[in-house]
CSV table of C-alpha atoms and ligand atoms in Angstrom, one decimal:
chain,number,residue,atom,x,y,z
A,1,MET,CA,0.0,0.1,0.3
A,2,THR,CA,2.7,2.6,0.8
A,3,GLY,CA,4.3,2.2,-2.5
A,4,LEU,CA,0.8,2.8,-4.3
A,5,LYS,CA,0.4,6.0,-2.2
A,6,THR,CA,4.1,7.4,-2.9
A,7,ALA,CA,3.8,6.6,-6.2
A,8,LYS,CA,4.5,9.8,-8.6
A,9,PHE,CA,4.8,10.6,-12.3
A,10,LYS,CA,7.8,12.3,-14.1
A,11,ILE,CA,6.7,13.7,-17.2
A,12,VAL,CA,9.3,15.3,-19.4
A,13,GLY,CA,6.8,17.7,-21.9
A,14,GLY,CA,7.0,19.8,-24.6
A,15,LYS,CA,6.3,16.9,-27.3
A,16,ALA,CA,3.1,17.0,-29.6
A,17,LEU,CA,1.5,14.0,-29.0
A,18,ASP,CA,0.7,11.9,-32.0
A,19,GLY,CA,-1.2,8.7,-32.3
A,20,GLU,CA,-4.2,6.5,-31.6
A,21,VAL,CA,-5.1,5.9,-28.6
A,22,VAL,CA,-7.9,2.6,-27.4
A,23,ILE,CA,-10.5,4.5,-24.7
A,24,SER,CA,-11.5,1.7,-22.1
A,25,GLY,CA,-14.7,1.0,-20.7
A,26,ALA,CA,-16.3,3.8,-18.3
A,27,LYS,CA,-15.5,4.0,-14.9
A,28,ASN,CA,-19.0,5.5,-13.9
A,29,ALA,CA,-20.7,3.1,-15.6
A,30,ALA,CA,-18.9,-0.1,-14.5
A,31,LEU,CA,-19.8,0.9,-11.2
A,32,PRO,CA,-23.6,1.0,-10.9
A,33,ILE,CA,-23.5,-2.0,-12.8
A,34,LEU,CA,-21.2,-4.0,-11.0
A,35,LEU,CA,-23.0,-3.0,-7.9
A,36,SER,CA,-26.7,-3.6,-9.9
A,37,THR,CA,-25.3,-7.5,-9.7
A,38,ILE,CA,-26.5,-7.6,-6.0
A,39,LEU,CA,-30.1,-7.5,-7.5
A,40,THR,CA,-29.5,-11.4,-8.8
A,41,ASP,CA,-28.2,-14.5,-7.7
A,42,GLU,CA,-27.7,-15.5,-11.5
A,43,LYS,CA,-25.1,-15.3,-13.3
A,44,VAL,CA,-23.7,-11.8,-14.8
A,45,CYS,CA,-21.3,-11.4,-17.2
A,46,LEU,CA,-19.6,-7.9,-17.9
A,47,LYS,CA,-17.7,-7.3,-20.8
A,48,ASN,CA,-15.0,-4.1,-21.5
A,49,VAL,CA,-14.8,-3.5,-17.5
A,50,PRO,CA,-11.7,-1.0,-17.0
A,51,ASP,CA,-8.9,-2.3,-14.9
A,52,LEU,CA,-9.3,0.7,-12.3
A,53,ALA,CA,-8.6,1.0,-8.6
A,54,ASP,CA,-12.3,1.4,-8.0
A,55,VAL,CA,-13.3,-1.4,-9.7
A,56,LYS,CA,-11.3,-3.7,-7.6
A,57,THR,CA,-12.6,-2.2,-4.6
A,58,SER,CA,-16.0,-2.7,-5.8
A,59,PHE,CA,-15.2,-6.6,-6.2
A,60,LYS,CA,-13.9,-6.4,-3.0
A,61,LEU,CA,-17.3,-5.0,-1.7
A,62,LEU,CA,-19.4,-7.8,-3.9
A,63,GLN,CA,-17.0,-10.2,-2.5
A,64,ASP,CA,-17.8,-8.9,1.5
A,65,LEU,CA,-21.3,-9.2,0.8
A,66,GLY,CA,-21.4,-13.1,-0.5
A,67,LYS,CA,-21.1,-12.4,-4.2
A,68,LYS,CA,-18.4,-14.6,-6.3
A,69,CYS,CA,-16.3,-12.8,-8.6
A,70,SER,CA,-13.7,-13.0,-11.3
A,71,PHE,CA,-12.2,-10.7,-13.5
A,72,GLU,CA,-9.8,-11.2,-16.3
A,73,ALA,CA,-7.7,-7.7,-16.2
A,74,GLU,CA,-6.3,-7.8,-19.3
A,75,THR,CA,-9.7,-8.6,-21.2
A,76,GLY,CA,-11.7,-6.6,-19.0
A,77,VAL,CA,-14.0,-9.4,-18.5
A,78,ALA,CA,-15.9,-10.1,-15.4
A,79,VAL,CA,-18.0,-12.5,-14.1
A,80,ILE,CA,-20.4,-12.3,-10.9
A,81,GLU,CA,-22.6,-14.8,-9.4
A,82,GLY,CA,-24.6,-16.2,-6.3
A,83,GLY,CA,-26.7,-14.4,-4.0
A,84,VAL,CA,-25.8,-11.8,-1.2
A,85,THR,CA,-25.1,-13.3,2.0
A,86,SER,CA,-24.6,-10.5,4.3
A,87,HIS,CA,-26.3,-6.8,3.9
A,88,VAL,CA,-23.3,-4.5,5.2
A,89,ALA,CA,-21.1,-2.1,3.4
A,90,SER,CA,-18.6,-1.4,5.8
A,91,TYR,CA,-16.5,2.0,6.4
A,92,GLU,CA,-13.6,0.6,5.8
A,93,LEU,CA,-14.8,0.1,1.9
A,94,VAL,CA,-16.8,2.7,1.9
A,95,LYS,CA,-14.3,5.5,2.6
A,96,THR,CA,-11.9,4.5,-0.2
A,97,MET,CA,-14.8,5.0,-2.7
A,98,ARG,CA,-17.9,7.1,-1.7
A,99,ALA,CA,-19.8,5.2,-5.2
A,100,SER,CA,-20.2,2.2,-2.7
A,101,ILE,CA,-23.3,4.1,-1.3
A,102,MET,CA,-24.8,2.6,-4.6
A,103,ALA,CA,-25.1,-0.8,-2.8
A,104,LEU,CA,-28.1,1.0,-0.6
A,105,GLY,CA,-30.6,0.4,-3.0
A,106,PRO,CA,-30.6,-2.8,-4.7
A,107,LEU,CA,-29.0,-4.5,-0.9
A,108,VAL,CA,-32.6,-2.8,0.6
A,109,ALA,CA,-34.5,-4.0,-2.6
A,110,TYR,CA,-32.7,-7.6,-2.5
A,111,ALA,CA,-32.6,-8.9,0.7
A,112,GLY,CA,-34.9,-6.3,2.7
A,113,SER,CA,-32.3,-4.4,4.7
A,114,ALA,CA,-29.0,-3.0,4.3
A,115,GLU,CA,-26.3,-1.3,6.7
A,116,VAL,CA,-24.1,1.2,4.5
A,117,SER,CA,-21.4,3.3,5.7
A,118,LEU,CA,-22.3,7.4,5.3
A,119,PRO,CA,-19.6,8.2,3.2
A,120,GLY,CA,-17.9,11.2,4.4
A,121,GLY,CA,-17.0,14.5,2.6
A,122,CYS,CA,-14.6,14.5,-0.5
A,123,ALA,CA,-12.3,16.8,-1.7
A,124,ILE,CA,-14.4,18.0,-4.0
A,125,GLY,CA,-17.2,19.0,-2.0
A,126,ALA,CA,-19.4,17.8,0.9
A,127,ARG,CA,-21.5,15.5,-1.4
A,128,PRO,CA,-24.0,14.3,0.7
A,129,VAL,CA,-26.6,11.6,0.0
A,130,ASP,CA,-29.9,12.9,1.4
A,131,LEU,CA,-31.3,12.4,-2.1
A,132,HIS,CA,-30.5,9.2,-2.1
A,133,ILE,CA,-32.3,8.5,1.5
A,134,LYS,CA,-35.4,10.5,0.4
A,135,GLY,CA,-36.3,8.5,-2.6
A,136,LEU,CA,-35.4,5.0,-0.8
A,137,LYS,CA,-38.3,6.5,2.2
A,138,GLU,CA,-40.7,7.0,-0.6
A,139,MET,CA,-40.3,3.9,-1.7
A,140,GLY,CA,-41.1,2.3,1.7
A,141,ALA,CA,-38.0,2.0,3.6
A,142,GLN,CA,-37.4,3.0,7.1
A,143,ILE,CA,-34.1,4.6,7.8
A,144,ASN,CA,-31.8,5.4,10.4
A,145,LEU,CA,-29.0,7.0,10.7
A,146,ASP,CA,-26.5,5.1,13.5
A,147,ASP,CA,-22.7,4.8,14.4
A,148,GLY,CA,-22.1,6.0,11.4
A,149,TYR,CA,-24.0,4.0,9.5
A,150,ILE,CA,-27.1,3.8,7.3
A,151,LYS,CA,-29.1,1.7,8.3
A,152,ALA,CA,-32.5,1.0,5.6
A,153,ASN,CA,-35.6,-2.0,6.4
A,154,ALA,CA,-38.1,-2.4,3.8
A,155,ILE,CA,-40.9,-2.2,6.0
A,156,GLY,CA,-44.4,-4.2,5.9
A,157,ALA,CA,-44.2,-7.0,3.8
A,158,GLY,CA,-40.1,-6.5,3.6
A,159,ARG,CA,-40.6,-5.2,-0.2
A,160,LEU,CA,-40.2,-1.7,-1.1
A,161,HIS,CA,-43.0,-0.5,-3.2
A,162,GLY,CA,-43.6,2.0,-6.1
A,163,GLY,CA,-43.5,5.7,-5.3
A,164,HIS,CA,-43.1,9.2,-7.1
A,165,ILE,CA,-39.7,10.6,-6.5
A,166,ILE,CA,-39.3,14.2,-7.6
A,167,MET,CA,-35.5,14.9,-7.4
A,168,ASP,CA,-35.3,18.3,-5.5
A,169,LYS,CA,-31.3,18.5,-7.4
A,170,VAL,CA,-30.2,16.1,-10.4
A,171,SER,CA,-27.9,13.5,-8.9
A,172,VAL,CA,-26.0,10.8,-11.0
A,173,THR,CA,-25.7,8.1,-8.6
A,174,GLY,CA,-29.0,9.1,-6.5
A,175,THR,CA,-30.7,8.4,-9.8
A,176,GLU,CA,-29.1,5.1,-10.7
A,177,ASN,CA,-29.4,4.1,-6.9
A,178,LEU,CA,-33.2,4.8,-6.7
A,179,MET,CA,-33.5,3.3,-10.4
A,180,MET,CA,-31.6,0.1,-9.1
A,181,ALA,CA,-34.0,-0.4,-5.7
A,182,ALA,CA,-37.3,0.2,-8.2
A,183,CYS,CA,-36.6,-2.9,-10.3
A,184,LEU,CA,-37.7,-5.2,-7.3
A,185,ALA,CA,-40.3,-2.8,-5.7
A,186,ASP,CA,-44.1,-3.7,-5.7
A,187,GLY,CA,-45.3,-1.6,-8.2
A,188,THR,CA,-44.2,1.2,-10.2
A,189,THR,CA,-41.9,3.9,-9.5
A,190,VAL,CA,-41.4,7.5,-11.3
A,191,ILE,CA,-38.4,9.4,-10.9
A,192,ASP,CA,-38.6,13.1,-12.0
A,193,ASN,CA,-35.7,15.8,-12.6
A,194,ALA,CA,-33.5,12.1,-13.1
A,195,ALA,CA,-30.0,12.6,-14.2
A,196,LEU,CA,-29.4,12.0,-18.1
A,197,GLU,CA,-26.2,11.0,-18.3
A,198,PRO,CA,-25.1,8.1,-20.2
A,199,GLU,CA,-23.8,6.1,-17.6
A,200,VAL,CA,-27.7,6.0,-16.5
A,201,GLU,CA,-28.4,5.1,-19.5
A,202,ASP,CA,-26.0,2.3,-19.6
A,203,LEU,CA,-27.1,0.9,-16.4
A,204,ALA,CA,-31.0,0.8,-17.2
A,205,LYS,CA,-29.7,-1.1,-20.7
A,206,CYS,CA,-28.1,-3.8,-18.3
A,207,LEU,CA,-31.2,-3.9,-15.8
A,208,ASN,CA,-33.4,-4.2,-19.1
A,209,LYS,CA,-31.3,-7.1,-20.1
A,210,MET,CA,-31.7,-8.9,-16.1
A,211,GLY,CA,-35.5,-8.7,-16.9
A,212,ALA,CA,-36.1,-5.4,-15.6
A,213,ASN,CA,-38.7,-3.0,-16.6
A,214,VAL,CA,-37.0,0.3,-17.0
A,215,LYS,CA,-38.3,3.1,-19.5
A,216,GLY,CA,-36.8,6.6,-20.3
A,217,ALA,CA,-33.3,6.7,-18.9
A,218,GLY,CA,-31.3,9.6,-20.5
A,219,THR,CA,-34.5,11.7,-20.3
A,220,SER,CA,-35.8,13.6,-17.0
A,221,ARG,CA,-38.4,11.2,-16.1
A,222,ILE,CA,-37.7,7.4,-15.7
A,223,GLU,CA,-40.6,4.6,-15.0
A,224,ILE,CA,-39.6,1.5,-13.4
A,225,GLU,CA,-42.4,-1.4,-12.9
A,226,GLY,CA,-41.1,-3.4,-10.5
A,227,VAL,CA,-40.8,-7.4,-11.2
A,228,GLU,CA,-40.6,-10.3,-8.6
A,229,LYS,CA,-37.2,-11.6,-9.6
A,230,LEU,CA,-34.3,-10.5,-12.1
A,231,HIS,CA,-32.0,-13.2,-13.9
A,232,GLY,CA,-28.4,-13.1,-15.5
A,233,CYS,CA,-27.1,-11.4,-18.4
A,234,ASP,CA,-24.2,-10.5,-20.6
A,235,HIS,CA,-23.6,-6.6,-20.9
A,236,SER,CA,-20.2,-4.8,-22.6
A,237,VAL,CA,-19.5,-1.3,-20.4
A,238,VAL,CA,-19.9,2.1,-22.6
A,239,ALA,CA,-16.8,3.7,-23.6
A,240,ASP,CA,-15.5,6.0,-20.8
A,241,ARG,CA,-16.3,9.8,-22.4
A,242,ILE,CA,-14.4,11.3,-19.5
A,243,GLU,CA,-11.4,9.2,-20.4
A,244,ALA,CA,-11.6,10.0,-23.8
A,245,GLY,CA,-12.1,14.0,-23.9
A,246,THR,CA,-9.0,13.8,-21.6
A,247,TYR,CA,-6.5,12.8,-24.3
A,248,LEU,CA,-8.0,14.9,-26.9
A,249,ILE,CA,-7.3,17.8,-24.5
A,250,ALA,CA,-3.4,16.2,-23.8
A,251,GLY,CA,-3.3,16.4,-27.8
A,252,ILE,CA,-4.6,19.7,-28.0
A,253,ALA,CA,-2.8,21.3,-25.1
A,254,THR,CA,0.6,19.6,-26.7
A,255,GLY,CA,0.2,21.0,-30.2
A,256,GLY,CA,-0.7,17.3,-31.7
A,257,ILE,CA,-2.8,15.0,-33.3
A,258,VAL,CA,-4.4,12.3,-31.2
A,259,THR,CA,-7.2,9.9,-32.1
A,260,CYS,CA,-9.2,8.3,-29.7
A,261,CYS,CA,-10.9,4.6,-30.9
A,262,ASN,CA,-13.4,2.4,-29.5
A,263,THR,CA,-15.4,6.0,-28.3
A,264,LEU,CA,-18.9,6.7,-28.6
A,265,PRO,CA,-18.9,10.2,-29.9
A,266,SER,CA,-22.7,11.0,-29.2
A,267,THR,CA,-22.2,10.9,-25.5
A,268,LEU,CA,-19.5,14.0,-25.9
A,269,ASP,CA,-21.2,16.4,-27.7
A,270,ALA,CA,-20.5,19.5,-25.6
A,271,VAL,CA,-17.1,18.7,-25.1
A,272,LEU,CA,-15.9,18.1,-29.0
A,273,GLN,CA,-18.3,21.8,-29.1
A,274,LYS,CA,-16.1,23.2,-26.9
A,275,LEU,CA,-12.5,21.9,-28.5
A,276,ARG,CA,-13.6,23.2,-31.6
A,277,GLU,CA,-14.2,26.8,-30.4
A,278,ALA,CA,-10.6,26.5,-29.1
A,279,ASN,CA,-9.8,26.2,-32.1
A,280,ALA,CA,-9.3,22.1,-32.6
A,281,LEU,CA,-9.5,20.2,-35.8
A,282,ILE,CA,-12.3,17.4,-34.8
A,283,THR,CA,-13.0,14.8,-36.9
A,284,VAL,CA,-15.2,11.8,-36.0
A,285,ASP,CA,-15.6,8.8,-37.9
A,286,GLY,CA,-17.3,6.0,-36.1
A,287,THR,CA,-16.3,5.1,-32.8
A,288,SER,CA,-13.5,7.2,-33.7
A,289,ILE,CA,-12.8,10.6,-32.6
A,290,THR,CA,-9.5,12.8,-33.7
A,291,ALA,CA,-8.2,16.2,-32.7
A,292,ASP,CA,-5.4,17.8,-34.6
A,293,MET,CA,-4.2,21.0,-33.3
A,294,ARG,CA,-1.0,20.6,-35.1
A,295,ASN,CA,0.1,24.5,-36.2
A,296,ARG,CA,-3.2,26.0,-34.3
A,297,GLN,CA,-3.4,27.9,-31.7
A,298,ILE,CA,-5.3,27.7,-29.0
A,299,LYS,CA,-8.2,30.1,-28.4
A,300,PRO,CA,-10.2,31.0,-25.3
A,301,VAL,CA,-13.2,29.4,-24.2
A,302,THR,CA,-16.0,29.9,-22.0
A,303,VAL,CA,-17.3,27.1,-20.0
A,304,VAL,CA,-19.9,26.7,-17.7
A,305,THR,CA,-20.3,23.3,-16.0
A,306,ALA,CA,-23.8,21.4,-16.3
A,307,PRO,CA,-25.3,18.3,-16.0
A,308,HIS,CA,-25.6,16.2,-19.1
A,309,PRO,CA,-26.1,17.1,-21.6
A,310,GLY,CA,-24.3,20.3,-20.7
A,311,PHE,CA,-20.4,20.6,-20.5
A,312,PRO,CA,-19.6,17.6,-17.3
A,313,THR,CA,-17.9,18.8,-14.4
A,314,ASP,CA,-15.4,16.1,-14.8
A,315,MET,CA,-13.8,17.6,-17.4
A,316,GLN,CA,-13.8,21.1,-15.8
A,317,ALA,CA,-10.3,20.6,-14.8
A,318,GLN,CA,-8.8,19.2,-18.0
A,319,ILE,CA,-10.4,22.1,-20.2
A,320,THR,CA,-9.0,24.6,-17.9
A,321,VAL,CA,-5.1,23.8,-18.7
A,322,LEU,CA,-6.2,24.7,-22.3
A,323,ASN,CA,-7.6,28.0,-21.5
A,324,ALA,CA,-4.3,28.4,-19.4
A,325,LEU,CA,-2.6,28.1,-22.6
A,326,ALA,CA,-4.9,30.4,-24.9
A,327,SER,CA,-4.1,33.4,-26.5
A,328,GLY,CA,-6.5,35.6,-24.2
A,329,VAL,CA,-8.6,35.8,-21.3
A,330,SER,CA,-11.6,33.4,-20.4
A,331,SER,CA,-13.5,31.6,-17.7
A,332,VAL,CA,-14.3,28.5,-16.6
A,333,THR,CA,-17.5,28.0,-13.9
A,334,GLU,CA,-17.9,25.1,-11.5
A,335,THR,CA,-21.7,24.6,-10.9
A,336,ILE,CA,-22.1,21.4,-9.7
A,337,PHE,CA,-19.5,20.5,-7.0
A,338,GLU,CA,-18.3,23.7,-4.1
A,339,ASN,CA,-14.9,22.6,-4.0
A,340,ARG,CA,-13.6,21.7,-7.2
A,341,PHE,CA,-10.4,24.0,-8.3
A,342,MET,CA,-7.6,22.5,-6.2
A,343,HIS,CA,-5.7,22.1,-9.2
A,344,ILE,CA,-5.5,25.6,-10.1
A,345,ALA,CA,-3.1,26.5,-7.0
A,346,GLU,CA,-1.0,23.6,-8.8
A,347,LEU,CA,-1.0,25.0,-12.4
A,348,ILE,CA,-0.4,28.6,-10.9
A,349,ARG,CA,2.8,26.7,-9.7
A,350,MET,CA,3.9,25.7,-13.5
A,351,GLY,CA,3.5,29.4,-14.5
A,352,ALA,CA,0.0,29.7,-15.3
A,353,LYS,CA,-2.1,32.9,-14.9
A,354,LEU,CA,-5.5,32.1,-12.7
A,355,GLU,CA,-7.5,33.7,-10.5
A,356,ILE,CA,-10.6,32.2,-8.7
A,357,LYS,CA,-13.7,34.5,-8.3
A,358,GLY,CA,-16.1,32.5,-6.1
A,359,ASN,CA,-17.2,29.4,-8.5
A,360,THR,CA,-15.8,30.9,-11.7
A,361,VAL,CA,-11.7,30.8,-12.7
A,362,ILE,CA,-10.8,33.7,-14.6
A,363,CYS,CA,-7.5,32.2,-16.7
A,364,GLU,CA,-5.2,34.7,-18.4
A,365,GLY,CA,-3.9,32.4,-21.5
A,366,VAL,CA,0.3,32.1,-20.9
A,367,THR,CA,2.5,31.1,-24.5
A,368,ARG,CA,4.4,28.5,-22.0
A,369,LEU,CA,3.7,26.6,-18.6
A,370,LYS,CA,6.8,25.6,-16.7
A,371,GLY,CA,7.7,22.0,-15.4
A,372,ALA,CA,7.5,22.0,-11.4
A,373,GLN,CA,6.3,19.8,-8.4
A,374,VAL,CA,2.9,19.2,-8.1
A,375,MET,CA,0.4,17.6,-5.8
A,376,SER,CA,-3.1,15.8,-7.2
A,377,SER,CA,-5.7,16.1,-4.8
A,378,ASP,CA,-8.8,14.3,-6.5
A,379,LEU,CA,-8.8,11.9,-9.7
A,380,ARG,CA,-9.7,15.1,-12.6
A,381,ALA,CA,-7.4,17.4,-10.9
A,382,SER,CA,-4.8,14.9,-11.2
A,383,ALA,CA,-5.4,14.4,-15.2
A,384,SER,CA,-5.1,18.2,-15.3
A,385,LEU,CA,-1.9,18.0,-13.6
A,386,VAL,CA,-0.4,15.4,-16.3
A,387,ILE,CA,-1.8,17.1,-19.4
A,388,ALA,CA,0.2,20.3,-17.9
A,389,GLY,CA,3.3,18.4,-17.6
A,390,LEU,CA,2.9,16.9,-21.1
A,391,ALA,CA,2.4,20.5,-22.3
A,392,ALA,CA,5.2,22.2,-20.3
A,393,GLU,CA,8.6,22.9,-20.7
A,394,GLY,CA,11.1,20.8,-19.0
A,395,THR,CA,10.4,18.3,-16.1
A,396,THR,CA,7.1,17.8,-14.1
A,397,ILE,CA,6.8,15.3,-11.2
A,398,VAL,CA,3.0,15.2,-10.2
A,399,ASP,CA,2.5,13.5,-6.7
A,400,ARG,CA,-0.2,11.3,-5.0
A,401,ILE,CA,-1.3,9.8,-8.3
A,402,TYR,CA,-3.2,7.3,-6.1
A,403,HIS,CA,-6.0,9.7,-7.2
A,404,MET,CA,-5.2,8.9,-11.0
A,405,ASP,CA,-5.4,5.1,-10.8
A,406,ARG,CA,-8.9,5.1,-9.7
A,407,GLY,CA,-10.5,6.2,-13.1
A,408,TYR,CA,-7.8,6.1,-15.9
A,409,GLU,CA,-6.5,2.5,-17.1
A,410,HIS,CA,-2.9,2.4,-17.9
A,411,ILE,CA,-2.1,5.7,-18.1
A,412,GLU,CA,1.7,5.2,-19.3
A,413,LYS,CA,1.2,2.9,-21.6
A,414,LYS,CA,-1.7,5.1,-23.4
A,415,VAL,CA,0.6,8.0,-23.1
A,416,ARG,CA,4.0,6.4,-24.0
A,417,GLY,CA,2.0,5.2,-27.4
A,418,LEU,CA,1.1,8.9,-28.5
A,419,GLY,CA,4.9,9.5,-28.1
A,420,GLY,CA,4.3,11.0,-24.5
A,421,GLU,CA,7.1,10.9,-22.2
A,422,ILE,CA,6.1,9.9,-18.6
A,423,GLU,CA,7.5,7.4,-16.1
A,424,ARG,CA,5.9,6.3,-12.5
A,425,ILE,CA,8.5,6.3,-10.0
A,426,TYR,CA,8.6,6.0,-5.8
B,1,EPZ,C1,-21.1,11.4,-10.1
B,1,EPZ,O1,-21.0,11.4,-8.9
B,1,EPZ,C2,-19.9,10.8,-11.0
B,1,EPZ,N1,-19.6,9.5,-9.6
B,1,EPZ,C3,-19.3,12.2,-10.5
B,1,EPZ,O2,-17.7,11.7,-11.2
B,1,EPZ,C4,-19.2,13.5,-11.2
B,1,EPZ,O3,-18.8,14.6,-10.9
B,1,EPZ,C5,-20.9,13.9,-10.8
B,1,EPZ,O4,-21.6,12.6,-10.8
B,1,EPZ,C6,-21.6,14.7,-11.6
B,1,EPZ,O5,-21.6,14.6,-13.1
B,1,EPZ,C7,-19.8,8.7,-10.5
B,1,EPZ,O6,-20.8,8.1,-11.4
B,1,EPZ,C8,-19.3,7.5,-9.4
B,1,EPZ,P1,-24.0,13.7,-8.3
B,1,EPZ,P2,-22.4,11.8,-7.8
B,1,EPZ,O7,-25.0,13.2,-7.0
B,1,EPZ,O8,-23.7,11.1,-8.7
B,1,EPZ,C9,-25.6,17.4,-4.7
B,1,EPZ,C10,-15.1,11.5,-11.3
B,1,EPZ,O9,-14.5,12.3,-11.2
B,1,EPZ,N2,-25.9,16.0,-4.2
B,1,EPZ,O10,-25.2,13.8,-9.3
B,1,EPZ,O11,-22.0,11.7,-6.4
B,1,EPZ,C11,-23.6,17.0,-5.0
B,1,EPZ,O12,-23.5,17.4,-3.8
B,1,EPZ,C12,-16.3,11.3,-10.4
B,1,EPZ,O13,-15.4,10.7,-11.8
B,1,EPZ,C13,-26.9,16.3,-3.0
B,1,EPZ,O14,-26.8,17.3,-2.5
B,1,EPZ,O15,-22.7,13.1,-8.0
B,1,EPZ,C14,-23.9,17.7,-5.9
B,1,EPZ,O16,-23.3,18.9,-5.5
B,1,EPZ,C15,-16.2,12.8,-9.1
B,1,EPZ,N3,-27.3,15.5,-2.4
B,1,EPZ,C16,-24.8,17.8,-7.2
B,1,EPZ,O17,-25.4,17.5,-6.5
B,1,EPZ,C17,-27.2,14.2,-3.0
B,1,EPZ,O18,-27.9,12.9,-2.2
B,1,EPZ,C18,-24.4,16.9,-8.0
B,1,EPZ,O19,-23.7,15.3,-7.6
B,1,EPZ,C19,-26.7,13.9,-4.2
B,1,EPZ,C20,-26.0,14.8,-4.5
């Protein structure tokens, strides 16, 4: 564990990236899909599962709950089977991955009760789970917070019932948690103001393959008709749009040409629009997206993050690097999380001219960043520092890269495949 925690990246920047990179399955689809297997005791076979720290944590959680899991990291094939024998998701696991909260809905729906450690705060914000709890109560769950745990019980017949849930705020994992719980509820559940993220749609696809009855995923109204039992299925996890966006921006920031293969371009409309505004030549060919920035100057773009189909908050840190290198002044406004500017001070250490004003960063472009020692604070902040290091003059050392291992598969291999100079040092 110590080695993992102390690993750093050493990056020698200044080279234009050039080449193709194969995009992995989406972390934010794989996690809820893995936890949805709690809803059945039959065999579920998943393909395109990324080899990530968070995926490994999900397997640990499923095994703790009594599921049998196998995962071939090289091929991205996972097999999960057997029924859960425990309904407790421990603090030890939840503290390492707050997405474990998505075990709550499936457990109370399948087993009639659940004890899930309450996720604490996180670097990017307080991130409460009140909407998850409120929705489950709407389906008849009795919920107590006790000893740092959410203790939920399906009262009455020991089964949840349908309900009409109007989400006070758009929540991705909130929508996913409640959608999963509703699959085994008695009656019909309607979730209004649901999240429209492509990962929600992918989860719904997998649930319907398991025999669920989910309609409207990908719209703000999702309707789920509960069934008695779900069965096994085969499913391939959707491509990771955030990983694809990250590599496209790395190509643009270094003045190169990068092609992302195995993508789902329709999930990246808002991102590609901003990259075009930044003056990149973007071409889409089937499941490949190319960003060509050779002999082109980065233009400043105004970005405001929003739920899908708006500009994703998970791309905010990465596009800020482009604005830091653009010819002129621009702004980036974060509307989803209250503390997602931890990378700004690190980019300023590399010579960027950035100023935080409330939930907006004013960016005054510079012609060149300079390598420095910097520290990651969270997953996407670390991605922005790696991009900045690749674009910068000289050497950059990025510390605490365990954040990045949670959500990017085989980073060094993929960056080297594009001609970037990066190595993991301890
Ligand atoms: C998901 O987190 C993603 N994680 C995040 O990706 C992503 O940033 C986020 O959605 C927004 O797109 C996974 O899918 C595993 P939310 P989630 O609930 O579901 C507030 C990454 O980098 N809120 O949509 O936790 C919340 O505080 C990660 O891959 C409540 O107030 O985010 C935030 O301000 C980081 N009460 C807003 O809603 C609740 O009960 C949106 O959060 C739930 C959320």
